[in-house]
């Protein structure tokens, strides 16, 4: 049974605050091990990557075998069923269409002084996408990371995906092919992150690394941050469902469980003004937990981190949701668009009873890489912006410099930065003397 | 004398690569000390902040004295000269006008399945801006951080600025006032970052912390990242000037020195196809270094990290600049707009001989908080986007779910996520039976 709270309870605020502060993840301290691995790869390159892959993935590779050949990829892709291929293609097409709309416009204008101002977006030149091996090797995540990169215009896009014992996921290779990935390396862990950041004889370094991974991968990404860009460090997944009115409790139960089945430290929360609906959903979850393949994982998540909160109103539910700032927010209510207006912090909103969160994981179009652990208070899901950067532009005319230069010189003097001031004053002096 | 390179030299590539790899900053390892300070503030709140302020800033404060009162701010602001106030007001107005143009639009559309998709931007609720005390306490940086936050719609904006021995910079307080800052705390160091991130009895926590600081502040920002959002960790400043044609060598020399005077580890690089111009600029720098107030700092930067590179062409100069990915790039050439088209990585571009970089530090309008240490390859300067986050929206109709739901169920099965698939299939089954 999950926690059952009501905003009418005297101890509600204390219990809700405790729920917000719950630590759901024990990250093992692998930082020293990761630092050593990175140093190995930096100093010994391919040889270190090959040794570490043999040790951790039980896989013997030659330098020329670090990357899949096109023929190897073709052979693996041929194993994918037509139904799976069609589903992946639909997902890729919809994700591409959504992210194309995100592409921002450049701008350039003249202000009243005659100065030209503006900005220009340019893509990151090369990006590396980490894809976990084993159970968490999701082809959908390959699409969600690679497609925004290609839409942004990244020229060189590579994937690192470990193949423990040689086990390959053909769907991951197909997703990479569909998304336009240039090279797939069969390496993983901190050694893969180090190779992508610093390069080796066979692996050209990239400028940005994205994608999920285990504690070693996360620690390695933190360490190489600055040398290259990284995306967010994702925590365990979470969903908050706000429900009211005549809803199907089983649908809501399945939506809650679709987060819970990811990970025992995932979190699923139901918030509703309707206590009978709350109890019906809890019963539906119990029933589903009897048969779900991942019932142990989902059950542990629901028991340890799940919560059901009964509120006085939908507005109160929205206000509580804003304090949680959930990664995924479902609004299973009569007027989801109206309620969405009250939401200030959420990674993604799923509107109405016909929009289960799982649609967003695969084929909706928006990205499924979203801010976890309440970080939707200050950050956003993955997008084309993660693979673009903005260069600001400024061009003064002599008249513009005469108009605003003196103020710059005044402020430079206030900040005791003499050369700053002189760089403006020398030009103003020449202009005032009519010299070039 | 700085390094003098020519792309015609046989050892050019080796020397240029060494220049790119130069380590300009020794960051002291203060991480253990910072961890202890953060823990103190988390457990003991105001009492710890007050003790640490007494120890590090030689300043005795009561809890109610942690923040400046409005009367105290009024009294300090009254000391600012009319000329300085006018300059700050002009800067604030121009920075506000530029950043208002950055505000992104929300979007919502229907696709061919009838699904509604889109996104919405919302501001971070509360932001904290760190402002260093002492020499590097720049009122211009207060404007550059605080104005984008207010333009983005941040509701509560606070400043933390240490006042060692009680020394206050009236211009910092005026800049905060002009930018709409709500509260200014007279605290600094890791204890200020901890207080902003975790809160104390008198300091309400914020969601995002921006602004520059010393090694302690930088380490504290890294540590609280995740609990709150942070901006980039800035390194020492740099400028690259591409010059050609009839240029005034003294203007270029002053622009190079306006970076070099910031910090002995700043870097100033001149790239030109015109060797005689290169030599004239070097001579002009030597002359300026005889009289500049900060000649020791600027001279050390120029000697240790400065470089002059003679190229075969302007295009070659642009290509080298792209490998550097400089924070500031000046194009002092006949056709700066044309050359700018060849630039793929730079924090900010200053076009033409009448746009000294110092204009951008104060009154140009674009932000002066820019990516350093080659990180313009993958990141951008501060903007309204640092204080906004994007929530994605998706709303299926029954028809849309019928159209794309089966593909989601297929992919869920491929990924062994049963509840994901069932959450879609249960709805499809009801729709096919005509049930709600």
mmCIF file of N, CA and C in Angstrom, chain A residues 7-87:
data_model
loop_
_atom_site.group_PDB
_atom_site.id
_atom_site.type_symbol
_atom_site.label_atom_id
_atom_site.label_comp_id
_atom_site.label_asym_id
_atom_site.label_seq_id
_atom_site.Cartn_x
_atom_site.Cartn_y
_atom_site.Cartn_z
ATOM 1 N N UNK A 7 -5.490 16.418 2.311
ATOM 2 C CA UNK A 7 -5.134 17.791 2.674
ATOM 3 C C UNK A 7 -5.958 18.277 3.868
ATOM 4 N N UNK A 8 -6.977 17.528 4.235
ATOM 5 C CA UNK A 8 -7.775 17.896 5.419
ATOM 6 C C UNK A 8 -7.115 17.421 6.712
ATOM 7 N N UNK A 9 -6.148 16.512 6.616
ATOM 8 C CA UNK A 9 -5.495 15.991 7.824
ATOM 9 C C UNK A 9 -4.632 17.064 8.481
ATOM 10 N N UNK A 10 -4.600 17.029 9.784
ATOM 11 C CA UNK A 10 -3.815 18.025 10.520
ATOM 12 C C UNK A 10 -2.326 17.898 10.206
ATOM 13 N N UNK A 11 -1.879 16.664 9.989
ATOM 14 C CA UNK A 11 -0.440 16.478 9.755
ATOM 15 C C UNK A 11 -0.094 16.476 8.259
ATOM 16 N N UNK A 12 -1.029 16.980 7.424
ATOM 17 C CA UNK A 12 -0.786 16.885 5.976
ATOM 18 C C UNK A 12 0.508 17.568 5.555
ATOM 19 N N UNK A 13 0.676 18.829 6.002
ATOM 20 C CA UNK A 13 1.830 19.598 5.520
ATOM 21 C C UNK A 13 3.140 18.889 5.867
ATOM 22 N N UNK A 14 3.209 18.355 7.073
ATOM 23 C CA UNK A 14 4.435 17.653 7.484
ATOM 24 C C UNK A 14 4.659 16.415 6.620
ATOM 25 N N UNK A 15 3.564 15.660 6.376
ATOM 26 C CA UNK A 15 3.738 14.432 5.592
ATOM 27 C C UNK A 15 4.050 14.743 4.131
ATOM 28 N N UNK A 16 3.424 15.785 3.605
ATOM 29 C CA UNK A 16 3.681 16.139 2.204
ATOM 30 C C UNK A 16 5.126 16.636 2.029
ATOM 31 N N UNK A 17 5.588 17.430 2.998
ATOM 32 C CA UNK A 17 6.968 17.904 2.947
ATOM 33 C C UNK A 17 7.938 16.727 3.009
ATOM 34 N N UNK A 18 7.614 15.737 3.849
ATOM 35 C CA UNK A 18 8.462 14.545 3.930
ATOM 36 C C UNK A 18 8.469 13.800 2.591
ATOM 37 N N UNK A 19 7.287 13.735 1.968
ATOM 38 C CA UNK A 19 7.190 13.076 0.658
ATOM 39 C C UNK A 19 8.071 13.797 -0.363
ATOM 40 N N UNK A 20 8.019 15.139 -0.346
ATOM 41 C CA UNK A 20 8.835 15.924 -1.279
ATOM 42 C C UNK A 20 10.326 15.691 -1.048
ATOM 43 N N UNK A 21 10.690 15.516 0.217
ATOM 44 C CA UNK A 21 12.109 15.417 0.556
ATOM 45 C C UNK A 21 12.661 14.003 0.484
ATOM 46 N N UNK A 22 11.773 13.028 0.191
ATOM 47 C CA UNK A 22 12.168 11.616 0.144
ATOM 48 C C UNK A 22 13.363 11.385 -0.767
ATOM 49 N N UNK A 23 14.351 10.716 -0.266
ATOM 50 C CA UNK A 23 15.509 10.369 -1.089
ATOM 51 C C UNK A 23 15.229 8.996 -1.683
ATOM 52 N N UNK A 24 15.117 8.939 -2.998
ATOM 53 C CA UNK A 24 14.709 7.684 -3.621
ATOM 54 C C UNK A 24 15.875 6.915 -4.202
ATOM 55 N N UNK A 25 17.046 7.530 -4.207
ATOM 56 C CA UNK A 25 18.140 6.876 -4.901
ATOM 57 C C UNK A 25 19.387 6.931 -4.047
ATOM 58 N N UNK A 26 20.008 5.791 -3.850
ATOM 59 C CA UNK A 26 21.307 5.761 -3.211
ATOM 60 C C UNK A 26 22.336 5.644 -4.305
ATOM 61 N N UNK A 27 22.990 6.765 -4.644
ATOM 62 C CA UNK A 27 23.991 6.619 -5.690
ATOM 63 C C UNK A 27 25.285 6.148 -5.044
ATOM 64 N N UNK A 28 25.778 4.983 -5.469
ATOM 65 C CA UNK A 28 27.018 4.468 -4.907
ATOM 66 C C UNK A 28 28.151 5.424 -5.261
ATOM 67 N N UNK A 29 29.132 5.534 -4.404
ATOM 68 C CA UNK A 29 30.229 6.461 -4.667
ATOM 69 C C UNK A 29 31.277 5.769 -5.536
ATOM 70 N N UNK A 30 31.138 5.988 -6.818
ATOM 71 C CA UNK A 30 32.035 5.333 -7.767
ATOM 72 C C UNK A 30 33.013 6.346 -8.343
ATOM 73 N N UNK A 31 33.074 7.530 -7.715
ATOM 74 C CA UNK A 31 33.806 8.626 -8.327
ATOM 75 C C UNK A 31 35.300 8.334 -8.476
ATOM 76 N N UNK A 32 35.902 7.708 -7.472
ATOM 77 C CA UNK A 32 37.343 7.421 -7.547
ATOM 78 C C UNK A 32 37.620 6.405 -8.647
ATOM 79 N N UNK A 33 36.772 5.371 -8.735
ATOM 80 C CA UNK A 33 36.949 4.361 -9.787
ATOM 81 C C UNK A 33 36.806 5.003 -11.162
ATOM 82 N N UNK A 34 35.827 5.890 -11.281
ATOM 83 C CA UNK A 34 35.581 6.547 -12.566
ATOM 84 C C UNK A 34 36.748 7.468 -12.944
ATOM 85 N N UNK A 35 37.281 8.194 -11.958
ATOM 86 C CA UNK A 35 38.422 9.072 -12.231
ATOM 87 C C UNK A 35 39.596 8.253 -12.767
ATOM 88 N N UNK A 36 39.813 7.081 -12.201
ATOM 89 C CA UNK A 36 40.921 6.230 -12.647
ATOM 90 C C UNK A 36 40.686 5.728 -14.073
ATOM 91 N N UNK A 37 39.443 5.356 -14.369
ATOM 92 C CA UNK A 37 39.129 4.869 -15.721
ATOM 93 C C UNK A 37 39.348 5.976 -16.748
ATOM 94 N N UNK A 38 38.887 7.176 -16.424
ATOM 95 C CA UNK A 38 39.044 8.297 -17.364
ATOM 96 C C UNK A 38 40.532 8.557 -17.624
ATOM 97 N N UNK A 39 41.319 8.536 -16.553
ATOM 98 C CA UNK A 39 42.755 8.790 -16.697
ATOM 99 C C UNK A 39 43.403 7.720 -17.576
ATOM 100 N N UNK A 40 43.011 6.463 -17.378
ATOM 101 C CA UNK A 40 43.504 5.358 -18.211
ATOM 102 C C UNK A 40 43.231 5.628 -19.689
ATOM 103 N N UNK A 41 41.989 6.003 -19.982
ATOM 104 C CA UNK A 41 41.596 6.210 -21.384
ATOM 105 C C UNK A 41 42.323 7.425 -21.955
ATOM 106 N N UNK A 42 42.478 8.479 -21.143
ATOM 107 C CA UNK A 42 43.164 9.677 -21.632
ATOM 108 C C UNK A 42 44.605 9.367 -21.986
ATOM 109 N N UNK A 43 45.251 8.543 -21.168
ATOM 110 C CA UNK A 43 46.683 8.339 -21.383
ATOM 111 C C UNK A 43 46.961 7.181 -22.341
ATOM 112 N N UNK A 44 46.116 6.132 -22.332
ATOM 113 C CA UNK A 44 46.450 4.966 -23.145
ATOM 114 C C UNK A 44 45.455 4.717 -24.278
ATOM 115 N N UNK A 45 44.439 5.540 -24.394
ATOM 116 C CA UNK A 45 43.556 5.490 -25.557
ATOM 117 C C UNK A 45 42.912 4.145 -25.815
ATOM 118 N N UNK A 46 42.936 3.737 -27.089
ATOM 119 C CA UNK A 46 42.261 2.503 -27.503
ATOM 120 C C UNK A 46 42.646 1.296 -26.649
ATOM 121 N N UNK A 47 43.944 1.202 -26.304
ATOM 122 C CA UNK A 47 44.389 0.034 -25.540
ATOM 123 C C UNK A 47 43.611 -0.061 -24.230
ATOM 124 N N UNK A 48 43.423 1.082 -23.582
ATOM 125 C CA UNK A 48 42.677 1.087 -22.317
ATOM 126 C C UNK A 48 41.204 0.744 -22.549
ATOM 127 N N UNK A 49 40.620 1.327 -23.590
ATOM 128 C CA UNK A 49 39.205 1.047 -23.886
ATOM 129 C C UNK A 49 39.013 -0.450 -24.128
ATOM 130 N N UNK A 50 39.932 -1.045 -24.879
ATOM 131 C CA UNK A 50 39.831 -2.476 -25.209
ATOM 132 C C UNK A 50 39.974 -3.341 -23.953
ATOM 133 N N UNK A 51 40.940 -2.997 -23.101
ATOM 134 C CA UNK A 51 41.136 -3.766 -21.855
ATOM 135 C C UNK A 51 39.905 -3.669 -20.956
ATOM 136 N N UNK A 52 39.379 -2.439 -20.825
ATOM 137 C CA UNK A 52 38.241 -2.242 -19.919
ATOM 138 C C UNK A 52 36.983 -2.927 -20.465
ATOM 139 N N UNK A 53 36.845 -2.954 -21.787
ATOM 140 C CA UNK A 53 35.698 -3.645 -22.387
ATOM 141 C C UNK A 53 35.814 -5.157 -22.164
ATOM 142 N N UNK A 54 37.026 -5.668 -22.264
ATOM 143 C CA UNK A 54 37.240 -7.102 -21.990
ATOM 144 C C UNK A 54 36.888 -7.403 -20.537
ATOM 145 N N UNK A 55 37.292 -6.492 -19.640
ATOM 146 C CA UNK A 55 37.074 -6.746 -18.218
ATOM 147 C C UNK A 55 35.595 -6.609 -17.841
ATOM 148 N N UNK A 56 34.950 -5.507 -18.254
ATOM 149 C CA UNK A 56 33.582 -5.231 -17.784
ATOM 150 C C UNK A 56 32.512 -5.885 -18.658
ATOM 151 N N UNK A 57 32.771 -5.988 -19.957
ATOM 152 C CA UNK A 57 31.743 -6.530 -20.860
ATOM 153 C C UNK A 57 32.083 -7.931 -21.360
ATOM 154 N N UNK A 58 33.182 -8.502 -20.875
ATOM 155 C CA UNK A 58 33.589 -9.851 -21.298
ATOM 156 C C UNK A 58 33.580 -9.961 -22.821
ATOM 157 N N UNK A 59 34.233 -8.970 -23.445
ATOM 158 C CA UNK A 59 34.194 -8.912 -24.906
ATOM 159 C C UNK A 59 35.579 -8.510 -25.417
ATOM 160 N N UNK A 60 36.164 -9.358 -26.261
ATOM 161 C CA UNK A 60 37.489 -9.084 -26.826
ATOM 162 C C UNK A 60 37.304 -8.346 -28.151
ATOM 163 N N UNK A 61 37.860 -7.145 -28.222
ATOM 164 C CA UNK A 61 37.720 -6.338 -29.438
ATOM 165 C C UNK A 61 39.093 -5.928 -29.945
ATOM 166 N N UNK A 62 39.246 -5.845 -31.271
ATOM 167 C CA UNK A 62 40.424 -5.206 -31.854
ATOM 168 C C UNK A 62 40.080 -3.733 -32.063
ATOM 169 N N UNK A 63 41.070 -2.844 -32.201
ATOM 170 C CA UNK A 63 40.759 -1.414 -32.392
ATOM 171 C C UNK A 63 39.788 -1.215 -33.551
ATOM 172 N N UNK A 64 39.979 -1.983 -34.631
ATOM 173 C CA UNK A 64 39.103 -1.797 -35.800
ATOM 174 C C UNK A 64 37.718 -2.400 -35.566
ATOM 175 N N UNK A 65 37.563 -3.117 -34.432
ATOM 176 C CA UNK A 65 36.255 -3.689 -34.122
ATOM 177 C C UNK A 65 35.461 -2.869 -33.121
ATOM 178 N N UNK A 66 36.007 -1.709 -32.688
ATOM 179 C CA UNK A 66 35.291 -0.892 -31.701
ATOM 180 C C UNK A 66 33.954 -0.398 -32.265
ATOM 181 N N UNK A 67 33.949 -0.104 -33.554
ATOM 182 C CA UNK A 67 32.698 0.346 -34.180
ATOM 183 C C UNK A 67 32.080 -0.791 -34.987
ATOM 184 N N UNK A 68 30.754 -0.833 -35.006
ATOM 185 C CA UNK A 68 30.051 -1.747 -35.903
ATOM 186 C C UNK A 68 30.353 -1.344 -37.346
ATOM 187 N N UNK A 69 30.523 -2.321 -38.227
ATOM 188 C CA UNK A 69 30.593 -2.001 -39.655
ATOM 189 C C UNK A 69 29.165 -1.873 -40.178
ATOM 190 N N UNK A 70 29.028 -1.270 -41.342
ATOM 191 C CA UNK A 70 27.692 -1.150 -41.937
ATOM 192 C C UNK A 70 27.103 -2.537 -42.186
ATOM 193 N N UNK A 71 27.964 -3.476 -42.607
ATOM 194 C CA UNK A 71 27.472 -4.832 -42.892
ATOM 195 C C UNK A 71 26.970 -5.501 -41.611
ATOM 196 N N UNK A 72 27.677 -5.283 -40.513
ATOM 197 C CA UNK A 72 27.219 -5.857 -39.233
ATOM 198 C C UNK A 72 25.863 -5.263 -38.836
ATOM 199 N N UNK A 73 25.732 -3.962 -39.038
ATOM 200 C CA UNK A 73 24.459 -3.312 -38.701
ATOM 201 C C UNK A 73 23.342 -3.852 -39.593
ATOM 202 N N UNK A 74 23.629 -3.964 -40.892
ATOM 203 C CA UNK A 74 22.632 -4.514 -41.820
ATOM 204 C C UNK A 74 22.163 -5.889 -41.353
ATOM 205 N N UNK A 75 23.118 -6.737 -40.959
ATOM 206 C CA UNK A 75 22.784 -8.110 -40.568
ATOM 207 C C UNK A 75 21.898 -8.119 -39.318
ATOM 208 N N UNK A 76 22.192 -7.245 -38.366
ATOM 209 C CA UNK A 76 21.386 -7.193 -37.141
ATOM 210 C C UNK A 76 19.987 -6.645 -37.447
ATOM 211 N N UNK A 77 19.945 -5.578 -38.236
ATOM 212 C CA UNK A 77 18.677 -4.926 -38.542
ATOM 213 C C UNK A 77 17.720 -5.883 -39.262
ATOM 214 N N UNK A 78 18.293 -6.792 -40.045
ATOM 215 C CA UNK A 78 17.462 -7.744 -40.795
ATOM 216 C C UNK A 78 16.643 -8.626 -39.854
ATOM 217 N N UNK A 79 17.078 -8.725 -38.575
ATOM 218 C CA UNK A 79 16.357 -9.566 -37.624
ATOM 219 C C UNK A 79 15.082 -8.906 -37.086
ATOM 220 N N UNK A 80 14.934 -7.584 -37.302
ATOM 221 C CA UNK A 80 13.789 -6.866 -36.725
ATOM 222 C C UNK A 80 12.519 -7.200 -37.516
ATOM 223 N N UNK A 81 11.431 -7.459 -36.797
ATOM 224 C CA UNK A 81 10.167 -7.781 -37.460
ATOM 225 C C UNK A 81 9.621 -6.559 -38.189
ATOM 226 N N UNK A 82 8.794 -6.821 -39.185
ATOM 227 C CA UNK A 82 8.200 -5.722 -39.960
ATOM 228 C C UNK A 82 7.348 -4.832 -39.061
ATOM 229 N N UNK A 83 6.636 -5.455 -38.103
ATOM 230 C CA UNK A 83 5.775 -4.678 -37.207
ATOM 231 C C UNK A 83 6.607 -3.732 -36.340
ATOM 232 N N UNK A 84 7.705 -4.251 -35.806
ATOM 233 C CA UNK A 84 8.566 -3.406 -34.965
ATOM 234 C C UNK A 84 9.218 -2.296 -35.787
ATOM 235 N N UNK A 85 9.631 -2.651 -36.996
ATOM 236 C CA UNK A 85 10.253 -1.633 -37.852
ATOM 237 C C UNK A 85 9.248 -0.518 -38.168
ATOM 238 N N UNK A 86 8.030 -0.892 -38.488
ATOM 239 C CA UNK A 86 7.012 0.114 -38.812
ATOM 240 C C UNK A 86 6.729 1.000 -37.601
ATOM 241 N N UNK A 87 6.692 0.389 -36.411
ATOM 242 C CA UNK A 87 6.435 1.164 -35.190
ATOM 243 C C UNK A 87 7.569 2.158 -34.928
#
